[in-house]
Amino acid sequence: VDQLIKVDMREQVINVLPQQVITKDNVGVTVDAVIYYKVVDPVKAEFEIFDFNLAATTLAQTNLRNLIGDKQLDETLTARDHINTSLREVLDEATNPWGVKVTKVELQKIDPPQDITQAMSQQMKAEREKRARVLEAQGIKEAAILTAEGDAQAVKLRAEAQASAVTQVATAAEKSFTPRAESLKRLEVSEKVLGDGATKYVIPSSADIVNVLNLDGGSSVLPIKKKS
Protein backbone atom coordinates (compact mmCIF):
# COMPACT_ATOMS: atom_id res chain seq x y z
CA VAL A 1 0.00 0.00 0.00
CA ASP A 2 1.43 3.36 -1.00
CA GLN A 3 1.55 6.01 1.66
CA LEU A 4 1.52 9.73 0.94
CA ILE A 5 3.88 11.85 2.98
CA LYS A 6 3.37 15.60 3.15
CA VAL A 7 6.58 17.63 3.04
CA ASP A 8 6.57 21.36 3.77
CA MET A 9 8.83 23.03 1.18
CA ARG A 10 8.41 26.55 2.49
CA GLU A 11 11.30 28.32 4.20
CA GLN A 12 11.49 27.29 7.84
CA VAL A 13 13.40 28.39 10.93
CA ILE A 14 15.41 26.53 13.55
CA ASN A 15 16.43 28.23 16.79
CA VAL A 16 19.85 27.18 18.04
CA LEU A 17 19.75 27.37 21.83
CA PRO A 18 22.35 29.48 23.71
CA GLN A 19 25.64 27.76 24.48
CA GLN A 20 28.92 28.70 26.14
CA VAL A 21 31.81 29.09 23.69
CA ILE A 22 35.47 29.86 24.43
CA THR A 23 37.25 32.43 22.27
CA LYS A 24 40.89 32.19 21.18
CA ASP A 25 41.93 34.45 24.08
CA ASN A 26 40.12 32.19 26.58
CA VAL A 27 37.04 34.32 27.18
CA GLY A 28 33.77 32.49 27.60
CA VAL A 29 30.89 33.98 25.60
CA THR A 30 27.28 32.92 25.30
CA VAL A 31 26.02 32.62 21.72
CA ASP A 32 22.86 31.52 19.98
CA ALA A 33 21.70 31.57 16.38
CA VAL A 34 18.79 31.18 13.99
CA ILE A 35 18.95 28.95 10.89
CA TYR A 36 16.72 29.56 7.86
CA TYR A 37 16.30 26.62 5.48
CA LYS A 38 13.94 25.03 2.99
CA VAL A 39 13.51 21.57 1.52
CA VAL A 40 14.52 21.34 -2.14
CA ASP A 41 14.33 17.54 -2.49
CA PRO A 42 11.42 16.02 -0.54
CA VAL A 43 12.55 12.42 -1.10
CA LYS A 44 16.03 13.03 0.33
CA ALA A 45 14.62 15.15 3.13
CA GLU A 46 12.33 12.30 4.13
CA PHE A 47 14.61 9.31 3.69
CA GLU A 48 18.20 10.55 4.06
CA ILE A 49 17.88 12.09 7.52
CA PHE A 50 15.76 11.03 10.46
CA ASP A 51 15.57 14.31 12.43
CA PHE A 52 16.78 17.24 10.39
CA ASN A 53 16.15 19.86 13.11
CA LEU A 54 18.28 18.00 15.63
CA ALA A 55 21.02 17.36 13.09
CA ALA A 56 21.09 20.99 11.92
CA THR A 57 21.15 22.29 15.49
CA THR A 58 24.02 19.99 16.43
CA LEU A 59 25.97 21.01 13.33
CA ALA A 60 25.39 24.69 14.07
CA GLN A 61 26.55 24.42 17.69
CA THR A 62 29.67 22.45 16.74
CA ASN A 63 30.70 24.84 13.98
CA LEU A 64 29.98 27.89 16.13
CA ARG A 65 32.46 26.58 18.67
CA ASN A 66 35.04 26.10 15.91
CA LEU A 67 34.50 29.50 14.28
CA ILE A 68 34.51 31.51 17.50
CA GLY A 69 37.34 29.46 18.98
CA ASP A 70 39.58 30.72 16.18
CA LYS A 71 38.94 34.39 16.97
CA GLN A 72 39.87 36.84 19.71
CA LEU A 73 36.98 38.34 21.68
CA ASP A 74 37.25 41.74 19.98
CA GLU A 75 37.27 40.11 16.55
CA THR A 76 34.31 37.93 17.47
CA LEU A 77 32.26 40.94 18.49
CA THR A 78 33.02 42.83 15.29
CA ALA A 79 32.96 39.89 12.82
CA ARG A 80 29.32 38.88 13.23
CA ASP A 81 28.59 39.06 9.48
CA HIS A 82 31.66 36.97 8.67
CA ILE A 83 30.64 34.32 11.21
CA ASN A 84 27.09 34.26 9.81
CA THR A 85 28.34 33.73 6.27
CA SER A 86 30.89 31.07 7.23
CA LEU A 87 28.38 29.12 9.31
CA ARG A 88 25.76 29.23 6.54
CA GLU A 89 28.26 27.89 3.99
CA VAL A 90 29.29 25.02 6.29
CA LEU A 91 25.70 24.06 7.11
CA ASP A 92 24.56 24.34 3.50
CA GLU A 93 27.30 21.99 2.35
CA ALA A 94 26.60 19.52 5.17
CA THR A 95 22.83 19.43 4.62
CA ASN A 96 22.92 19.25 0.82
CA PRO A 97 22.84 15.40 0.80
CA TRP A 98 19.62 15.64 2.82
CA GLY A 99 17.81 17.63 0.14
CA VAL A 100 17.87 20.81 2.22
CA LYS A 101 19.10 24.30 1.33
CA VAL A 102 20.32 26.54 4.17
CA THR A 103 19.44 30.06 3.03
CA LYS A 104 20.59 32.18 5.96
CA VAL A 105 22.16 32.00 9.42
CA GLU A 106 22.05 34.82 11.95
CA LEU A 107 23.79 35.05 15.31
CA GLN A 108 21.29 36.45 17.79
CA LYS A 109 23.70 37.39 20.54
CA ILE A 110 27.34 37.18 21.58
CA ASP A 111 27.44 37.91 25.30
CA PRO A 112 30.78 38.11 27.18
CA PRO A 113 30.87 37.64 30.99
CA GLN A 114 29.47 40.46 33.12
CA ASP A 115 32.85 41.71 34.35
CA ILE A 116 34.21 41.93 30.81
CA THR A 117 31.04 43.65 29.66
CA GLN A 118 31.48 46.26 32.40
CA ALA A 119 35.16 46.74 31.51
CA MET A 120 34.26 47.15 27.84
CA SER A 121 31.56 49.64 28.75
CA GLN A 122 34.03 51.69 30.79
CA GLN A 123 36.55 51.56 27.94
CA MET A 124 33.92 52.72 25.45
CA LYS A 125 32.93 55.52 27.81
CA ALA A 126 36.56 56.61 28.13
CA GLU A 127 36.94 56.56 24.35
CA ARG A 128 33.81 58.66 23.90
CA GLU A 129 35.03 61.18 26.49
CA LYS A 130 38.44 61.29 24.79
CA ARG A 131 36.85 61.95 21.40
CA ALA A 132 34.66 64.63 22.96
CA ARG A 133 37.71 66.36 24.46
CA VAL A 134 39.54 66.18 21.14
CA LEU A 135 36.56 67.66 19.31
CA GLU A 136 36.25 70.39 21.93
CA ALA A 137 39.96 71.22 21.64
CA GLN A 138 39.69 71.33 17.86
CA GLY A 139 36.71 73.64 18.15
CA ILE A 140 38.58 75.98 20.50
CA LYS A 141 41.61 75.94 18.18
CA GLU A 142 39.53 76.70 15.10
CA ALA A 143 37.68 79.48 16.95
CA ALA A 144 41.01 81.00 18.06
CA ILE A 145 42.32 80.84 14.50
CA LEU A 146 39.20 82.51 13.16
CA THR A 147 39.41 85.20 15.85
CA ALA A 148 43.10 85.82 15.10
CA GLU A 149 42.41 86.01 11.38
CA GLY A 150 39.57 88.43 12.05
CA ASP A 151 41.77 90.60 14.26
CA ALA A 152 44.55 90.57 11.66
CA GLN A 153 42.11 91.58 8.95
CA ALA A 154 40.77 94.38 11.13
CA VAL A 155 44.31 95.66 11.82
CA LYS A 156 45.07 95.52 8.11
CA LEU A 157 41.93 97.46 7.23
CA ARG A 158 42.68 100.09 9.90
CA ALA A 159 46.25 100.43 8.62
CA GLU A 160 45.02 100.83 5.06
CA ALA A 161 42.48 103.43 6.17
CA GLN A 162 45.13 105.37 8.11
CA ALA A 163 47.54 105.21 5.15
CA SER A 164 44.81 106.49 2.85
CA ALA A 165 44.03 109.33 5.27
CA VAL A 166 47.70 110.31 5.51
CA THR A 167 47.98 110.29 1.72
CA GLN A 168 44.91 112.49 1.39
CA VAL A 169 46.23 114.95 4.00
CA ALA A 170 49.62 115.08 2.29
CA THR A 171 48.00 115.68 -1.09
CA ALA A 172 45.80 118.45 0.32
CA ALA A 173 48.78 120.05 2.07
CA GLU A 174 50.82 119.96 -1.11
CA LYS A 175 48.00 121.61 -3.07
CA SER A 176 47.62 124.27 -0.37
CA PHE A 177 51.27 125.10 0.36
CA THR A 178 52.83 124.95 -3.11
CA PRO A 179 51.08 128.09 -4.49
CA ARG A 180 51.83 129.94 -1.24
CA ALA A 181 55.47 128.98 -1.44
CA GLU A 182 55.61 130.22 -5.01
CA SER A 183 53.98 133.51 -3.98
CA LEU A 184 56.43 133.87 -1.13
CA LYS A 185 59.31 133.33 -3.51
CA ARG A 186 57.95 135.98 -5.83
CA LEU A 187 57.56 138.41 -2.95
CA GLU A 188 61.17 137.84 -2.03
CA VAL A 189 62.13 138.70 -5.60
CA SER A 190 59.95 141.84 -5.52
CA GLU A 191 61.59 142.91 -2.30
CA LYS A 192 64.93 142.82 -4.01
CA VAL A 193 63.52 144.79 -6.95
CA LEU A 194 61.94 147.48 -4.77
CA GLY A 195 64.54 147.50 -2.12
CA ASP A 196 66.63 150.45 -3.40
CA GLY A 197 64.04 153.04 -2.28
CA ALA A 198 64.79 155.25 -5.29
CA THR A 199 61.64 154.54 -7.21
CA LYS A 200 58.01 154.76 -6.25
CA TYR A 201 55.28 152.62 -7.84
CA VAL A 202 51.60 153.50 -8.04
CA ILE A 203 49.56 150.34 -7.50
CA PRO A 204 45.78 150.10 -7.32
CA SER A 205 44.54 148.91 -3.98
CA SER A 206 42.72 145.98 -5.59
CA ALA A 207 45.72 144.78 -7.63
CA ASP A 208 47.70 141.64 -6.93
CA ILE A 209 51.19 142.78 -6.03
CA VAL A 210 52.68 139.75 -7.80
CA ASN A 211 50.82 140.47 -11.03
CA VAL A 212 51.57 144.19 -10.82
CA LEU A 213 55.29 143.53 -10.57
CA ASN A 214 55.09 141.29 -13.63
CA LEU A 215 56.57 138.47 -11.61
CA ASP A 216 54.14 135.98 -13.15
CA GLY A 217 54.35 137.35 -16.72
CA GLY A 218 51.42 139.85 -16.41
CA SER A 219 51.30 143.64 -16.96
CA SER A 220 53.60 145.93 -14.99
CA VAL A 221 53.24 149.51 -13.77
CA LEU A 222 55.48 152.31 -14.68
CA PRO A 223 57.93 153.59 -12.08
CA ILE A 224 57.79 157.19 -10.92
CA LYS A 225 61.14 158.74 -10.14
CA LYS A 226 61.47 160.72 -6.95
CA LYS A 227 62.14 164.43 -7.30
CA SER A 228 65.26 165.59 -5.62
PDB file of C-alpha atoms in Angstrom:
ATOM      1  CA  VAL A   1       0.000   0.000   0.000  1.00  0.00           C
ATOM      2  CA  ASP A   2       1.429   3.364  -0.996  1.00  0.00           C
ATOM      3  CA  GLN A   3       1.549   6.008   1.656  1.00  0.00           C
ATOM      4  CA  LEU A   4       1.516   9.732   0.936  1.00  0.00           C
ATOM      5  CA  ILE A   5       3.882  11.852   2.983  1.00  0.00           C
ATOM      6  CA  LYS A   6       3.365  15.599   3.153  1.00  0.00           C
ATOM      7  CA  VAL A   7       6.583  17.630   3.043  1.00  0.00           C
ATOM      8  CA  ASP A   8       6.566  21.365   3.767  1.00  0.00           C
ATOM      9  CA  MET A   9       8.828  23.033   1.177  1.00  0.00           C
ATOM     10  CA  ARG A  10       8.414  26.551   2.488  1.00  0.00           C
ATOM     11  CA  GLU A  11      11.304  28.325   4.198  1.00  0.00           C
ATOM     12  CA  GLN A  12      11.488  27.292   7.841  1.00  0.00           C
ATOM     13  CA  VAL A  13      13.400  28.392  10.933  1.00  0.00           C
ATOM     14  CA  ILE A  14      15.412  26.527  13.553  1.00  0.00           C
ATOM     15  CA  ASN A  15      16.427  28.228  16.795  1.00  0.00           C
ATOM     16  CA  VAL A  16      19.852  27.180  18.039  1.00  0.00           C
ATOM     17  CA  LEU A  17      19.753  27.371  21.830  1.00  0.00           C
ATOM     18  CA  PRO A  18      22.349  29.483  23.707  1.00  0.00           C
ATOM     19  CA  GLN A  19      25.640  27.759  24.478  1.00  0.00           C
ATOM     20  CA  GLN A  20      28.921  28.696  26.138  1.00  0.00           C
ATOM     21  CA  VAL A  21      31.808  29.085  23.690  1.00  0.00           C
ATOM     22  CA  ILE A  22      35.471  29.858  24.434  1.00  0.00           C
ATOM     23  CA  THR A  23      37.253  32.432  22.270  1.00  0.00           C
ATOM     24  CA  LYS A  24      40.888  32.193  21.179  1.00  0.00           C
ATOM     25  CA  ASP A  25      41.933  34.445  24.083  1.00  0.00           C
ATOM     26  CA  ASN A  26      40.119  32.187  26.579  1.00  0.00           C
ATOM     27  CA  VAL A  27      37.044  34.319  27.178  1.00  0.00           C
ATOM     28  CA  GLY A  28      33.771  32.493  27.597  1.00  0.00           C
ATOM     29  CA  VAL A  29      30.888  33.977  25.604  1.00  0.00           C
ATOM     30  CA  THR A  30      27.281  32.922  25.300  1.00  0.00           C
ATOM     31  CA  VAL A  31      26.016  32.624  21.725  1.00  0.00           C
ATOM     32  CA  ASP A  32      22.862  31.523  19.980  1.00  0.00           C
ATOM     33  CA  ALA A  33      21.696  31.574  16.376  1.00  0.00           C
ATOM     34  CA  VAL A  34      18.792  31.184  13.985  1.00  0.00           C
ATOM     35  CA  ILE A  35      18.950  28.949  10.894  1.00  0.00           C
ATOM     36  CA  TYR A  36      16.719  29.564   7.862  1.00  0.00           C
ATOM     37  CA  TYR A  37      16.297  26.622   5.480  1.00  0.00           C
ATOM     38  CA  LYS A  38      13.937  25.029   2.995  1.00  0.00           C
ATOM     39  CA  VAL A  39      13.514  21.566   1.524  1.00  0.00           C
ATOM     40  CA  VAL A  40      14.516  21.340  -2.135  1.00  0.00           C
ATOM     41  CA  ASP A  41      14.335  17.544  -2.493  1.00  0.00           C
ATOM     42  CA  PRO A  42      11.416  16.022  -0.536  1.00  0.00           C
ATOM     43  CA  VAL A  43      12.550  12.424  -1.098  1.00  0.00           C
ATOM     44  CA  LYS A  44      16.030  13.027   0.331  1.00  0.00           C
ATOM     45  CA  ALA A  45      14.616  15.152   3.130  1.00  0.00           C
ATOM     46  CA  GLU A  46      12.327  12.300   4.134  1.00  0.00           C
ATOM     47  CA  PHE A  47      14.611   9.305   3.690  1.00  0.00           C
ATOM     48  CA  GLU A  48      18.204  10.546   4.055  1.00  0.00           C
ATOM     49  CA  ILE A  49      17.875  12.094   7.522  1.00  0.00           C
ATOM     50  CA  PHE A  50      15.760  11.033  10.456  1.00  0.00           C
ATOM     51  CA  ASP A  51      15.569  14.315  12.434  1.00  0.00           C
ATOM     52  CA  PHE A  52      16.779  17.242  10.387  1.00  0.00           C
ATOM     53  CA  ASN A  53      16.149  19.859  13.105  1.00  0.00           C
ATOM     54  CA  LEU A  54      18.283  17.998  15.633  1.00  0.00           C
ATOM     55  CA  ALA A  55      21.015  17.358  13.090  1.00  0.00           C
ATOM     56  CA  ALA A  56      21.089  20.993  11.918  1.00  0.00           C
ATOM     57  CA  THR A  57      21.148  22.288  15.492  1.00  0.00           C
ATOM     58  CA  THR A  58      24.024  19.994  16.430  1.00  0.00           C
ATOM     59  CA  LEU A  59      25.971  21.013  13.332  1.00  0.00           C
ATOM     60  CA  ALA A  60      25.393  24.694  14.075  1.00  0.00           C
ATOM     61  CA  GLN A  61      26.551  24.419  17.685  1.00  0.00           C
ATOM     62  CA  THR A  62      29.668  22.454  16.742  1.00  0.00           C
ATOM     63  CA  ASN A  63      30.698  24.836  13.981  1.00  0.00           C
ATOM     64  CA  LEU A  64      29.976  27.893  16.126  1.00  0.00           C
ATOM     65  CA  ARG A  65      32.463  26.575  18.671  1.00  0.00           C
ATOM     66  CA  ASN A  66      35.037  26.098  15.915  1.00  0.00           C
ATOM     67  CA  LEU A  67      34.502  29.500  14.281  1.00  0.00           C
ATOM     68  CA  ILE A  68      34.511  31.514  17.495  1.00  0.00           C
ATOM     69  CA  GLY A  69      37.343  29.465  18.983  1.00  0.00           C
ATOM     70  CA  ASP A  70      39.575  30.722  16.175  1.00  0.00           C
ATOM     71  CA  LYS A  71      38.938  34.394  16.966  1.00  0.00           C
ATOM     72  CA  GLN A  72      39.869  36.835  19.714  1.00  0.00           C
ATOM     73  CA  LEU A  73      36.981  38.338  21.677  1.00  0.00           C
ATOM     74  CA  ASP A  74      37.253  41.738  19.984  1.00  0.00           C
ATOM     75  CA  GLU A  75      37.266  40.115  16.553  1.00  0.00           C
ATOM     76  CA  THR A  76      34.309  37.928  17.472  1.00  0.00           C
ATOM     77  CA  LEU A  77      32.258  40.940  18.495  1.00  0.00           C
ATOM     78  CA  THR A  78      33.023  42.825  15.288  1.00  0.00           C
ATOM     79  CA  ALA A  79      32.957  39.894  12.818  1.00  0.00           C
ATOM     80  CA  ARG A  80      29.324  38.880  13.228  1.00  0.00           C
ATOM     81  CA  ASP A  81      28.594  39.058   9.484  1.00  0.00           C
ATOM     82  CA  HIS A  82      31.657  36.967   8.669  1.00  0.00           C
ATOM     83  CA  ILE A  83      30.641  34.316  11.211  1.00  0.00           C
ATOM     84  CA  ASN A  84      27.091  34.257   9.810  1.00  0.00           C
ATOM     85  CA  THR A  85      28.345  33.727   6.265  1.00  0.00           C
ATOM     86  CA  SER A  86      30.889  31.072   7.232  1.00  0.00           C
ATOM     87  CA  LEU A  87      28.382  29.123   9.310  1.00  0.00           C
ATOM     88  CA  ARG A  88      25.765  29.231   6.537  1.00  0.00           C
ATOM     89  CA  GLU A  89      28.256  27.886   3.988  1.00  0.00           C
ATOM     90  CA  VAL A  90      29.291  25.024   6.290  1.00  0.00           C
ATOM     91  CA  LEU A  91      25.704  24.064   7.112  1.00  0.00           C
ATOM     92  CA  ASP A  92      24.555  24.336   3.504  1.00  0.00           C
ATOM     93  CA  GLU A  93      27.300  21.990   2.351  1.00  0.00           C
ATOM     94  CA  ALA A  94      26.604  19.518   5.166  1.00  0.00           C
ATOM     95  CA  THR A  95      22.827  19.433   4.615  1.00  0.00           C
ATOM     96  CA  ASN A  96      22.919  19.252   0.820  1.00  0.00           C
ATOM     97  CA  PRO A  97      22.840  15.396   0.801  1.00  0.00           C
ATOM     98  CA  TRP A  98      19.618  15.636   2.821  1.00  0.00           C
ATOM     99  CA  GLY A  99      17.815  17.627   0.143  1.00  0.00           C
ATOM    100  CA  VAL A 100      17.874  20.812   2.225  1.00  0.00           C
ATOM    101  CA  LYS A 101      19.099  24.295   1.331  1.00  0.00           C
ATOM    102  CA  VAL A 102      20.320  26.542   4.174  1.00  0.00           C
ATOM    103  CA  THR A 103      19.444  30.063   3.029  1.00  0.00           C
ATOM    104  CA  LYS A 104      20.588  32.179   5.963  1.00  0.00           C
ATOM    105  CA  VAL A 105      22.157  32.001   9.421  1.00  0.00           C
ATOM    106  CA  GLU A 106      22.050  34.816  11.953  1.00  0.00           C
ATOM    107  CA  LEU A 107      23.787  35.055  15.309  1.00  0.00           C
ATOM    108  CA  GLN A 108      21.294  36.453  17.792  1.00  0.00           C
ATOM    109  CA  LYS A 109      23.704  37.391  20.540  1.00  0.00           C
ATOM    110  CA  ILE A 110      27.337  37.179  21.581  1.00  0.00           C
ATOM    111  CA  ASP A 111      27.438  37.906  25.304  1.00  0.00           C
ATOM    112  CA  PRO A 112      30.777  38.109  27.176  1.00  0.00           C
ATOM    113  CA  PRO A 113      30.870  37.638  30.990  1.00  0.00           C
ATOM    114  CA  GLN A 114      29.474  40.456  33.119  1.00  0.00           C
ATOM    115  CA  ASP A 115      32.853  41.706  34.347  1.00  0.00           C
ATOM    116  CA  ILE A 116      34.215  41.925  30.806  1.00  0.00           C
ATOM    117  CA  THR A 117      31.042  43.645  29.658  1.00  0.00           C
ATOM    118  CA  GLN A 118      31.482  46.256  32.398  1.00  0.00           C
ATOM    119  CA  ALA A 119      35.160  46.743  31.506  1.00  0.00           C
ATOM    120  CA  MET A 120      34.259  47.150  27.837  1.00  0.00           C
ATOM    121  CA  SER A 121      31.561  49.637  28.752  1.00  0.00           C
ATOM    122  CA  GLN A 122      34.033  51.688  30.789  1.00  0.00           C
ATOM    123  CA  GLN A 123      36.546  51.560  27.938  1.00  0.00           C
ATOM    124  CA  MET A 124      33.925  52.721  25.447  1.00  0.00           C
ATOM    125  CA  LYS A 125      32.925  55.520  27.808  1.00  0.00           C
ATOM    126  CA  ALA A 126      36.560  56.608  28.132  1.00  0.00           C
ATOM    127  CA  GLU A 127      36.942  56.561  24.346  1.00  0.00           C
ATOM    128  CA  ARG A 128      33.809  58.664  23.904  1.00  0.00           C
ATOM    129  CA  GLU A 129      35.026  61.176  26.493  1.00  0.00           C
ATOM    130  CA  LYS A 130      38.437  61.286  24.790  1.00  0.00           C
ATOM    131  CA  ARG A 131      36.850  61.951  21.400  1.00  0.00           C
ATOM    132  CA  ALA A 132      34.663  64.634  22.959  1.00  0.00           C
ATOM    133  CA  ARG A 133      37.713  66.357  24.461  1.00  0.00           C
ATOM    134  CA  VAL A 134      39.538  66.180  21.137  1.00  0.00           C
ATOM    135  CA  LEU A 135      36.560  67.660  19.312  1.00  0.00           C
ATOM    136  CA  GLU A 136      36.246  70.393  21.934  1.00  0.00           C
ATOM    137  CA  ALA A 137      39.957  71.220  21.644  1.00  0.00           C
ATOM    138  CA  GLN A 138      39.686  71.327  17.864  1.00  0.00           C
ATOM    139  CA  GLY A 139      36.706  73.641  18.153  1.00  0.00           C
ATOM    140  CA  ILE A 140      38.583  75.978  20.499  1.00  0.00           C
ATOM    141  CA  LYS A 141      41.608  75.937  18.183  1.00  0.00           C
ATOM    142  CA  GLU A 142      39.527  76.705  15.105  1.00  0.00           C
ATOM    143  CA  ALA A 143      37.683  79.480  16.946  1.00  0.00           C
ATOM    144  CA  ALA A 144      41.006  80.996  18.060  1.00  0.00           C
ATOM    145  CA  ILE A 145      42.323  80.840  14.500  1.00  0.00           C
ATOM    146  CA  LEU A 146      39.201  82.512  13.158  1.00  0.00           C
ATOM    147  CA  THR A 147      39.415  85.197  15.854  1.00  0.00           C
ATOM    148  CA  ALA A 148      43.102  85.816  15.105  1.00  0.00           C
ATOM    149  CA  GLU A 149      42.414  86.008  11.382  1.00  0.00           C
ATOM    150  CA  GLY A 150      39.567  88.432  12.046  1.00  0.00           C
ATOM    151  CA  ASP A 151      41.770  90.604  14.260  1.00  0.00           C
ATOM    152  CA  ALA A 152      44.552  90.573  11.662  1.00  0.00           C
ATOM    153  CA  GLN A 153      42.111  91.580   8.949  1.00  0.00           C
ATOM    154  CA  ALA A 154      40.767  94.385  11.134  1.00  0.00           C
ATOM    155  CA  VAL A 155      44.306  95.658  11.818  1.00  0.00           C
ATOM    156  CA  LYS A 156      45.075  95.522   8.107  1.00  0.00           C
ATOM    157  CA  LEU A 157      41.931  97.463   7.235  1.00  0.00           C
ATOM    158  CA  ARG A 158      42.681 100.088   9.897  1.00  0.00           C
ATOM    159  CA  ALA A 159      46.252 100.435   8.625  1.00  0.00           C
ATOM    160  CA  GLU A 160      45.020 100.830   5.058  1.00  0.00           C
ATOM    161  CA  ALA A 161      42.481 103.429   6.170  1.00  0.00           C
ATOM    162  CA  GLN A 162      45.134 105.367   8.105  1.00  0.00           C
ATOM    163  CA  ALA A 163      47.542 105.214   5.152  1.00  0.00           C
ATOM    164  CA  SER A 164      44.813 106.488   2.854  1.00  0.00           C
ATOM    165  CA  ALA A 165      44.027 109.331   5.271  1.00  0.00           C
ATOM    166  CA  VAL A 166      47.703 110.307   5.511  1.00  0.00           C
ATOM    167  CA  THR A 167      47.977 110.293   1.718  1.00  0.00           C
ATOM    168  CA  GLN A 168      44.909 112.494   1.394  1.00  0.00           C
ATOM    169  CA  VAL A 169      46.229 114.946   3.998  1.00  0.00           C
ATOM    170  CA  ALA A 170      49.620 115.076   2.285  1.00  0.00           C
ATOM    171  CA  THR A 171      47.996 115.683  -1.094  1.00  0.00           C
ATOM    172  CA  ALA A 172      45.802 118.449   0.317  1.00  0.00           C
ATOM    173  CA  ALA A 173      48.784 120.050   2.069  1.00  0.00           C
ATOM    174  CA  GLU A 174      50.818 119.957  -1.110  1.00  0.00           C
ATOM    175  CA  LYS A 175      48.003 121.609  -3.065  1.00  0.00           C
ATOM    176  CA  SER A 176      47.616 124.270  -0.368  1.00  0.00           C
ATOM    177  CA  PHE A 177      51.271 125.098   0.358  1.00  0.00           C
ATOM    178  CA  THR A 178      52.835 124.947  -3.112  1.00  0.00           C
ATOM    179  CA  PRO A 179      51.079 128.093  -4.487  1.00  0.00           C
ATOM    180  CA  ARG A 180      51.830 129.938  -1.241  1.00  0.00           C
ATOM    181  CA  ALA A 181      55.472 128.977  -1.442  1.00  0.00           C
ATOM    182  CA  GLU A 182      55.614 130.218  -5.010  1.00  0.00           C
ATOM    183  CA  SER A 183      53.976 133.507  -3.984  1.00  0.00           C
ATOM    184  CA  LEU A 184      56.432 133.875  -1.126  1.00  0.00           C
ATOM    185  CA  LYS A 185      59.307 133.333  -3.508  1.00  0.00           C
ATOM    186  CA  ARG A 186      57.950 135.981  -5.827  1.00  0.00           C
ATOM    187  CA  LEU A 187      57.565 138.412  -2.949  1.00  0.00           C
ATOM    188  CA  GLU A 188      61.175 137.841  -2.025  1.00  0.00           C
ATOM    189  CA  VAL A 189      62.134 138.700  -5.596  1.00  0.00           C
ATOM    190  CA  SER A 190      59.945 141.843  -5.516  1.00  0.00           C
ATOM    191  CA  GLU A 191      61.589 142.906  -2.297  1.00  0.00           C
ATOM    192  CA  LYS A 192      64.928 142.823  -4.012  1.00  0.00           C
ATOM    193  CA  VAL A 193      63.518 144.787  -6.955  1.00  0.00           C
ATOM    194  CA  LEU A 194      61.937 147.477  -4.771  1.00  0.00           C
ATOM    195  CA  GLY A 195      64.543 147.504  -2.117  1.00  0.00           C
ATOM    196  CA  ASP A 196      66.632 150.449  -3.403  1.00  0.00           C
ATOM    197  CA  GLY A 197      64.036 153.044  -2.277  1.00  0.00           C
ATOM    198  CA  ALA A 198      64.791 155.253  -5.287  1.00  0.00           C
ATOM    199  CA  THR A 199      61.640 154.537  -7.214  1.00  0.00           C
ATOM    200  CA  LYS A 200      58.011 154.763  -6.248  1.00  0.00           C
ATOM    201  CA  TYR A 201      55.278 152.620  -7.838  1.00  0.00           C
ATOM    202  CA  VAL A 202      51.597 153.502  -8.036  1.00  0.00           C
ATOM    203  CA  ILE A 203      49.561 150.339  -7.499  1.00  0.00           C
ATOM    204  CA  PRO A 204      45.777 150.101  -7.324  1.00  0.00           C
ATOM    205  CA  SER A 205      44.536 148.907  -3.976  1.00  0.00           C
ATOM    206  CA  SER A 206      42.718 145.978  -5.592  1.00  0.00           C
ATOM    207  CA  ALA A 207      45.720 144.785  -7.631  1.00  0.00           C
ATOM    208  CA  ASP A 208      47.698 141.638  -6.933  1.00  0.00           C
ATOM    209  CA  ILE A 209      51.188 142.783  -6.033  1.00  0.00           C
ATOM    210  CA  VAL A 210      52.678 139.750  -7.798  1.00  0.00           C
ATOM    211  CA  ASN A 211      50.819 140.473 -11.030  1.00  0.00           C
ATOM    212  CA  VAL A 212      51.573 144.185 -10.818  1.00  0.00           C
ATOM    213  CA  LEU A 213      55.290 143.526 -10.568  1.00  0.00           C
ATOM    214  CA  ASN A 214      55.087 141.292 -13.627  1.00  0.00           C
ATOM    215  CA  LEU A 215      56.571 138.469 -11.608  1.00  0.00           C
ATOM    216  CA  ASP A 216      54.137 135.984 -13.153  1.00  0.00           C
ATOM    217  CA  GLY A 217      54.350 137.354 -16.715  1.00  0.00           C
ATOM    218  CA  GLY A 218      51.421 139.850 -16.415  1.00  0.00           C
ATOM    219  CA  SER A 219      51.298 143.641 -16.956  1.00  0.00           C
ATOM    220  CA  SER A 220      53.596 145.927 -14.986  1.00  0.00           C
ATOM    221  CA  VAL A 221      53.235 149.514 -13.766  1.00  0.00           C
ATOM    222  CA  LEU A 222      55.477 152.312 -14.678  1.00  0.00           C
ATOM    223  CA  PRO A 223      57.933 153.594 -12.084  1.00  0.00           C
ATOM    224  CA  ILE A 224      57.791 157.194 -10.921  1.00  0.00           C
ATOM    225  CA  LYS A 225      61.142 158.738 -10.141  1.00  0.00           C
ATOM    226  CA  LYS A 226      61.474 160.720  -6.948  1.00  0.00           C
ATOM    227  CA  LYS A 227      62.145 164.425  -7.305  1.00  0.00           C
ATOM    228  CA  SER A 228      65.257 165.589  -5.617  1.00  0.00           C
TER     229      SER A 228
END
